[in-house]
Amino acid sequence: MSTNKITFSLNWQPAPYHIPIYYAQIKGYFKDEGLDIAILEPSNPSDVTELIGSGKIDMGLKAMIHTLAAKARGFPVTSVASLLDEPFTGILYLKSSGITNDFSTIKGKKIGYVGEFGKIQLDELCKYHGLKESDYTAVRCGMNVAKYIIEGKIDGGIGIECIQQVELEEYCKQKGLDEQEVQMMRIDRVACLGCCCFCSICYIANDEFLKNNTEKVRSFLKAIKKATTEILAAPQDCWETYVDFKPQLNNSLSYKQFERCYAYFSASLFNVDRDWQKVTNYGKRLEILPPDYKANYTNALVPGEEPAETVDPTEAQRLMAVHQEEVRKNGGFHRLAI
């Protein structure tokens, strides 16, 4: 039995930042492009690159570092566009844990990580800061980092500012604690990377599927671009459409996460060359990429004009941190103008 359906896997269960995919489906933008998309929700985020790389699934979402590592390990995938650009990523913790923004304070602590490469990052940071791998206890907890911190299973864990950090802040508010009890030791800073882009979320495709279905992928991105443009122009209306379709997200926590994700959405969808080069070099430093590795991304199918890269990305990140703190305090939907 044959089918023209394109299978597309999320990187985890539906979250606020998955709105462009679902919105394009709800509004019929894929159908307008002659596409039939099956959106799949994985039970294990670590399965996604393997399933796409092996050709069992055509397309999906994955972080930049995982996209690079997948191809280096023999899973042929390529990033064809960006969903979220440079969300702040780091070790989340509560002040009461005894962890601070000094990486050495993880000594003797239980630190959570999502998947294999989170553990590699932590171990490399230990070497970078004069610790041994045995100085901390690593706990694999998938995307449930905030849950594990709340339950006391870990002292801190790797998460992103617009998802797990918001979850912890909401927990503190419910317990009558100051939201400032929640802190993040940003990995880009403790690793001296100069960027947060290793956790940028990318639209990826199986290489064989991409080769044989170029126009389908082009049409897919055209529908995604239309949806993203509408979301950025009218976030409140689009959110209401999304949660009507996904009622499990119709709650205050998801809404606040969406507010915090809003500034990170890629308006152009273009992969940022400078970010890919930085993360490729970081992958080589982590020894998950060979010395001669070339970044596996393309912008050939993204609609529209490629924007100029930010002149001063370090300053842009400083401003983004200030911007996100304002959103934390006051809410609302605001984009950072550089």
Short mmCIF file of C-alpha atoms in Angstrom, two decimals:
data_model
loop_
_atom_site.label_atom_id
_atom_site.label_comp_id
_atom_site.label_asym_id
_atom_site.label_seq_id
_atom_site.Cartn_x
_atom_site.Cartn_y
_atom_site.Cartn_z
CA MET A 1 0.00 0.00 0.00
CA SER A 2 1.55 3.34 -1.02
CA THR A 3 0.93 6.81 0.35
CA ASN A 4 1.97 10.37 -0.50
CA LYS A 5 1.85 11.36 3.14
CA ILE A 6 4.94 13.09 4.60
CA THR A 7 5.74 11.93 8.11
CA PHE A 8 7.00 14.68 10.43
CA SER A 9 8.19 14.05 13.98
CA LEU A 10 8.26 16.60 16.76
CA ASN A 11 11.32 16.53 19.02
CA TRP A 12 9.09 15.84 22.04
CA GLN A 13 5.46 15.96 23.09
CA PRO A 14 3.55 19.06 21.83
CA ALA A 15 4.96 22.24 23.38
CA PRO A 16 4.25 25.95 22.88
CA TYR A 17 7.05 26.37 20.32
CA HIS A 18 5.55 23.67 18.08
CA ILE A 19 2.80 26.09 17.14
CA PRO A 20 3.99 26.78 13.54
CA ILE A 21 3.66 23.11 12.56
CA TYR A 22 0.20 22.66 14.04
CA TYR A 23 -1.02 26.08 12.93
CA ALA A 24 -0.03 25.33 9.32
CA GLN A 25 -1.95 22.05 9.62
CA ILE A 26 -5.03 23.60 11.22
CA LYS A 27 -5.25 26.46 8.72
CA GLY A 28 -4.81 24.15 5.73
CA TYR A 29 -1.53 25.69 4.56
CA PHE A 30 0.04 22.27 3.94
CA LYS A 31 -3.05 21.22 1.99
CA ASP A 32 -2.85 24.44 -0.04
CA GLU A 33 0.65 23.33 -1.09
CA GLY A 34 -0.62 19.90 -2.10
CA LEU A 35 0.88 18.21 0.96
CA ASP A 36 -0.52 15.68 3.41
CA ILE A 37 1.47 15.84 6.66
CA ALA A 38 1.30 13.27 9.46
CA ILE A 39 2.58 14.96 12.63
CA LEU A 40 4.09 12.39 15.02
CA GLU A 41 4.71 12.86 18.74
CA PRO A 42 7.66 10.77 20.00
CA SER A 43 7.73 9.13 23.41
CA ASN A 44 11.53 9.36 23.54
CA PRO A 45 13.30 12.49 22.16
CA SER A 46 16.48 10.48 21.59
CA ASP A 47 14.69 8.37 18.95
CA VAL A 48 14.01 11.24 16.55
CA THR A 49 17.32 11.58 14.68
CA GLU A 50 17.67 7.78 14.42
CA LEU A 51 14.18 7.39 13.00
CA ILE A 52 14.64 10.22 10.50
CA GLY A 53 18.21 9.21 9.69
CA SER A 54 17.16 5.64 8.98
CA GLY A 55 14.37 6.81 6.67
CA LYS A 56 11.52 5.52 8.84
CA ILE A 57 10.32 9.13 9.22
CA ASP A 58 10.78 11.78 6.52
CA MET A 59 11.23 15.02 8.46
CA GLY A 60 11.18 16.41 11.98
CA LEU A 61 12.65 18.74 14.58
CA LYS A 62 15.95 18.47 16.42
CA ALA A 63 18.48 20.70 18.14
CA MET A 64 21.46 21.84 16.10
CA ILE A 65 24.06 19.91 18.13
CA HIS A 66 22.06 16.68 17.72
CA THR A 67 21.61 17.29 14.00
CA LEU A 68 25.37 17.58 13.58
CA ALA A 69 26.12 14.56 15.74
CA ALA A 70 23.50 12.41 13.99
CA LYS A 71 25.17 12.67 10.60
CA ALA A 72 28.62 12.13 12.11
CA ARG A 73 27.27 8.86 13.52
CA GLY A 74 25.94 7.63 10.22
CA PHE A 75 22.36 8.95 10.29
CA PRO A 76 22.04 11.03 7.10
CA VAL A 77 20.02 14.12 8.04
CA THR A 78 20.21 17.76 7.01
CA SER A 79 18.76 20.90 8.54
CA VAL A 80 16.59 22.69 5.99
CA ALA A 81 15.42 25.60 8.18
CA SER A 82 15.30 27.05 11.71
CA LEU A 83 12.37 27.08 14.15
CA LEU A 84 13.92 28.59 17.31
CA ASP A 85 17.12 30.61 17.19
CA GLU A 86 19.51 30.55 20.18
CA PRO A 87 17.23 29.85 23.16
CA PHE A 88 19.22 30.31 26.37
CA THR A 89 20.32 26.89 27.60
CA GLY A 90 22.06 25.96 30.82
CA ILE A 91 22.03 24.19 34.15
CA LEU A 92 18.82 25.20 35.92
CA TYR A 93 18.78 25.12 39.71
CA LEU A 94 17.16 26.61 42.78
CA LYS A 95 19.32 28.87 44.97
CA SER A 96 18.57 26.59 47.91
CA SER A 97 20.44 23.75 46.15
CA GLY A 98 23.83 25.31 46.88
CA ILE A 99 24.66 25.59 43.18
CA THR A 100 25.73 29.00 41.89
CA ASN A 101 26.90 30.37 38.55
CA ASP A 102 30.34 28.97 39.39
CA PHE A 103 30.49 25.62 37.59
CA SER A 104 32.64 24.09 40.34
CA THR A 105 29.60 24.22 42.64
CA ILE A 106 28.13 21.16 40.90
CA LYS A 107 30.70 19.12 42.85
CA GLY A 108 28.88 16.54 44.94
CA LYS A 109 25.55 17.36 43.25
CA LYS A 110 23.13 15.34 41.13
CA ILE A 111 22.84 16.97 37.71
CA GLY A 112 20.19 16.04 35.18
CA TYR A 113 20.57 15.94 31.44
CA VAL A 114 18.26 15.21 28.52
CA GLY A 115 20.20 12.72 26.40
CA GLU A 116 23.62 11.38 25.53
CA PHE A 117 25.15 14.67 24.42
CA GLY A 118 24.10 16.48 27.57
CA LYS A 119 26.28 14.05 29.52
CA ILE A 120 29.15 14.65 27.09
CA GLN A 121 28.75 18.41 27.58
CA LEU A 122 28.81 18.10 31.36
CA ASP A 123 31.89 15.86 31.35
CA GLU A 124 33.74 18.22 29.01
CA LEU A 125 32.85 21.17 31.22
CA CYS A 126 34.29 19.28 34.19
CA LYS A 127 37.62 19.00 32.37
CA TYR A 128 37.38 22.67 31.40
CA HIS A 129 36.88 23.71 35.02
CA GLY A 130 39.29 21.33 36.71
CA LEU A 131 36.75 18.79 37.99
CA LYS A 132 36.60 15.04 37.50
CA GLU A 133 33.60 13.25 36.04
CA SER A 134 33.27 11.47 39.38
CA ASP A 135 32.83 14.83 41.15
CA TYR A 136 29.13 14.91 40.26
CA THR A 137 26.34 12.37 39.69
CA ALA A 138 24.75 12.47 36.24
CA VAL A 139 21.05 11.61 36.02
CA ARG A 140 19.35 11.12 32.66
CA CYS A 141 15.88 12.60 32.88
CA GLY A 142 14.89 13.42 29.32
CA MET A 143 12.79 16.56 28.99
CA ASN A 144 11.60 16.27 32.60
CA VAL A 145 14.41 18.33 34.14
CA ALA A 146 12.10 20.73 35.98
CA LYS A 147 9.98 17.85 37.29
CA TYR A 148 13.07 16.08 38.65
CA ILE A 149 14.27 19.26 40.37
CA ILE A 150 10.85 19.80 41.93
CA GLU A 151 10.74 16.18 43.12
CA GLY A 152 14.24 16.45 44.62
CA LYS A 153 15.69 13.76 42.36
CA ILE A 154 18.36 16.14 41.09
CA ASP A 155 19.94 19.36 42.35
CA GLY A 156 20.06 20.96 38.91
CA GLY A 157 19.73 20.02 35.28
CA ILE A 158 20.14 21.15 31.70
CA GLY A 159 17.10 22.93 30.31
CA ILE A 160 16.09 25.94 28.25
CA GLU A 161 14.95 29.31 29.51
CA CYS A 162 11.63 29.44 27.70
CA ILE A 163 10.40 25.98 28.77
CA GLN A 164 11.86 24.31 31.88
CA GLN A 165 12.88 27.58 33.54
CA VAL A 166 9.32 28.88 33.22
CA GLU A 167 8.05 25.62 34.71
CA LEU A 168 10.31 26.07 37.74
CA GLU A 169 9.32 29.72 38.14
CA GLU A 170 5.64 28.79 38.15
CA TYR A 171 6.34 26.10 40.76
CA CYS A 172 8.05 28.67 42.99
CA LYS A 173 5.15 31.10 42.66
CA GLN A 174 2.69 28.38 43.66
CA LYS A 175 4.83 27.65 46.73
CA GLY A 176 4.98 31.30 47.71
CA LEU A 177 8.66 31.59 46.79
CA ASP A 178 10.35 34.35 44.83
CA GLU A 179 10.74 33.52 41.13
CA GLN A 180 14.35 34.66 41.49
CA GLU A 181 14.93 31.43 43.42
CA VAL A 182 15.23 29.91 39.93
CA GLN A 183 18.63 30.45 38.35
CA MET A 184 20.41 29.32 35.20
CA MET A 185 24.13 28.71 34.75
CA ARG A 186 24.27 29.31 31.01
CA ILE A 187 26.40 26.76 29.17
CA ASP A 188 27.52 29.26 26.54
CA ARG A 189 29.14 31.29 29.33
CA VAL A 190 30.75 28.53 31.38
CA ALA A 191 32.01 26.89 28.18
CA CYS A 192 33.17 30.25 26.72
CA LEU A 193 31.31 29.54 23.49
CA GLY A 194 30.15 33.05 22.64
CA CYS A 195 26.76 31.69 21.52
CA CYS A 196 23.69 29.79 22.73
CA CYS A 197 23.00 28.32 19.32
CA PHE A 198 23.79 24.65 20.00
CA CYS A 199 20.18 24.22 21.20
CA SER A 200 18.62 26.10 18.28
CA ILE A 201 15.72 23.95 17.05
CA CYS A 202 15.93 22.98 13.38
CA TYR A 203 13.63 21.50 10.76
CA ILE A 204 15.55 18.45 9.55
CA ALA A 205 15.01 15.94 6.74
CA ASN A 206 16.30 12.52 5.82
CA ASP A 207 18.89 13.04 3.08
CA GLU A 208 17.43 10.50 0.66
CA PHE A 209 13.95 11.94 1.16
CA LEU A 210 15.35 15.44 0.64
CA LYS A 211 17.10 14.41 -2.57
CA ASN A 212 13.99 12.76 -4.03
CA ASN A 213 11.40 15.25 -2.76
CA THR A 214 12.99 18.67 -3.13
CA GLU A 215 9.79 20.41 -4.21
CA LYS A 216 7.78 18.83 -1.42
CA VAL A 217 10.25 20.14 1.15
CA ARG A 218 10.19 23.56 -0.52
CA SER A 219 6.39 23.54 -0.32
CA PHE A 220 6.51 22.39 3.31
CA LEU A 221 8.72 25.36 4.22
CA LYS A 222 6.49 27.73 2.29
CA ALA A 223 3.53 26.62 4.45
CA ILE A 224 5.63 26.87 7.63
CA LYS A 225 6.82 30.37 6.67
CA LYS A 226 3.22 31.51 6.14
CA ALA A 227 2.19 30.10 9.52
CA THR A 228 5.21 31.61 11.32
CA THR A 229 4.58 35.05 9.82
CA GLU A 230 0.97 34.99 11.02
CA ILE A 231 2.00 33.79 14.50
CA LEU A 232 4.49 36.63 14.88
CA ALA A 233 1.93 39.16 13.64
CA ALA A 234 -1.00 37.96 15.80
CA PRO A 235 0.35 35.69 18.58
CA GLN A 236 -2.73 35.86 20.80
CA ASP A 237 -5.18 34.88 18.05
CA CYS A 238 -2.91 32.12 16.77
CA TRP A 239 -2.39 30.77 20.29
CA GLU A 240 -6.14 30.50 20.79
CA THR A 241 -6.40 28.57 17.52
CA TYR A 242 -3.58 26.26 18.64
CA VAL A 243 -4.95 25.44 22.08
CA ASP A 244 -8.42 24.85 20.68
CA PHE A 245 -6.76 22.04 18.69
CA LYS A 246 -4.41 21.03 21.55
CA PRO A 247 -6.49 21.68 24.70
CA GLN A 248 -3.84 20.12 26.97
CA LEU A 249 -1.81 23.29 26.36
CA ASN A 250 -4.65 25.59 27.34
CA ASN A 251 -3.20 26.58 30.72
CA SER A 252 -1.27 29.46 32.26
CA LEU A 253 2.08 27.61 32.27
CA SER A 254 2.00 26.87 28.52
CA TYR A 255 0.85 30.42 27.77
CA LYS A 256 3.80 31.89 29.69
CA GLN A 257 6.16 29.51 27.95
CA PHE A 258 4.76 30.72 24.62
CA GLU A 259 5.37 34.34 25.68
CA ARG A 260 8.99 33.44 26.46
CA CYS A 261 9.45 31.45 23.23
CA TYR A 262 8.09 34.30 21.12
CA ALA A 263 11.36 36.25 20.85
CA TYR A 264 13.30 33.13 19.81
CA PHE A 265 11.13 32.18 16.80
CA SER A 266 13.06 32.51 13.55
CA ALA A 267 11.11 34.96 11.41
CA SER A 268 13.08 34.11 8.27
CA LEU A 269 13.54 30.34 8.90
CA PHE A 270 17.09 30.63 7.54
CA ASN A 271 19.88 28.62 9.13
CA VAL A 272 22.46 31.07 10.48
CA ASP A 273 25.86 30.24 9.00
CA ARG A 274 27.88 31.74 11.84
CA ASP A 275 25.94 29.71 14.40
CA TRP A 276 26.45 26.49 12.46
CA GLN A 277 30.18 27.10 12.22
CA LYS A 278 30.41 27.80 15.97
CA VAL A 279 28.47 24.70 16.93
CA THR A 280 30.44 22.57 14.46
CA ASN A 281 33.62 23.73 16.18
CA TYR A 282 32.02 23.03 19.57
CA GLY A 283 31.14 19.51 18.39
CA LYS A 284 34.77 18.96 17.46
CA ARG A 285 35.81 20.21 20.88
CA LEU A 286 33.39 17.71 22.45
CA GLU A 287 34.92 15.05 20.19
CA ILE A 288 31.55 14.05 18.78
CA LEU A 289 32.54 15.38 15.33
CA PRO A 290 35.68 14.52 13.34
CA PRO A 291 38.21 17.31 12.63
CA ASP A 292 37.19 17.60 8.96
CA TYR A 293 33.42 17.65 9.57
CA LYS A 294 31.31 20.00 7.44
CA ALA A 295 28.05 21.39 8.83
CA ASN A 296 24.98 19.58 7.44
CA TYR A 297 22.52 22.34 6.66
CA THR A 298 21.09 24.06 3.60
CA ASN A 299 19.09 27.24 2.99
CA ALA A 300 18.38 26.39 -0.64
CA LEU A 301 14.69 25.66 -0.06
CA VAL A 302 13.79 28.42 2.42
CA PRO A 303 11.44 30.99 0.86
CA GLY A 304 12.34 34.67 0.81
CA GLU A 305 15.54 36.65 1.14
CA GLU A 306 18.24 35.57 3.56
CA PRO A 307 18.65 38.29 6.21
CA ALA A 308 22.00 39.78 7.12
CA GLU A 309 23.61 38.21 10.19
CA THR A 310 23.76 40.19 13.43
CA VAL A 311 26.85 42.40 13.47
CA ASP A 312 27.53 41.86 17.19
CA PRO A 313 26.02 38.54 18.35
CA THR A 314 27.46 38.88 21.86
CA GLU A 315 25.70 42.21 22.36
CA ALA A 316 22.55 40.75 20.83
CA GLN A 317 22.56 38.00 23.45
CA ARG A 318 23.10 40.51 26.25
CA LEU A 319 20.10 42.47 25.01
CA MET A 320 18.07 39.27 24.66
CA ALA A 321 18.75 38.41 28.32
CA VAL A 322 17.46 41.87 29.35
CA HIS A 323 14.49 41.47 27.02
CA GLN A 324 13.54 38.05 28.39
CA GLU A 325 13.76 39.33 31.95
CA GLU A 326 11.26 42.04 31.05
CA VAL A 327 8.93 39.43 29.55
CA ARG A 328 9.32 37.34 32.71
CA LYS A 329 8.25 40.30 34.85
CA ASN A 330 5.53 41.78 32.67
CA GLY A 331 4.47 39.12 30.16
CA GLY A 332 3.29 40.00 26.67
CA PHE A 333 4.57 39.31 23.18
CA HIS A 334 7.60 41.31 22.19
CA ARG A 335 10.40 40.81 19.66
CA LEU A 336 13.92 42.10 20.20
CA ALA A 337 14.95 44.71 17.63
CA ILE A 338 18.74 44.71 17.05
#
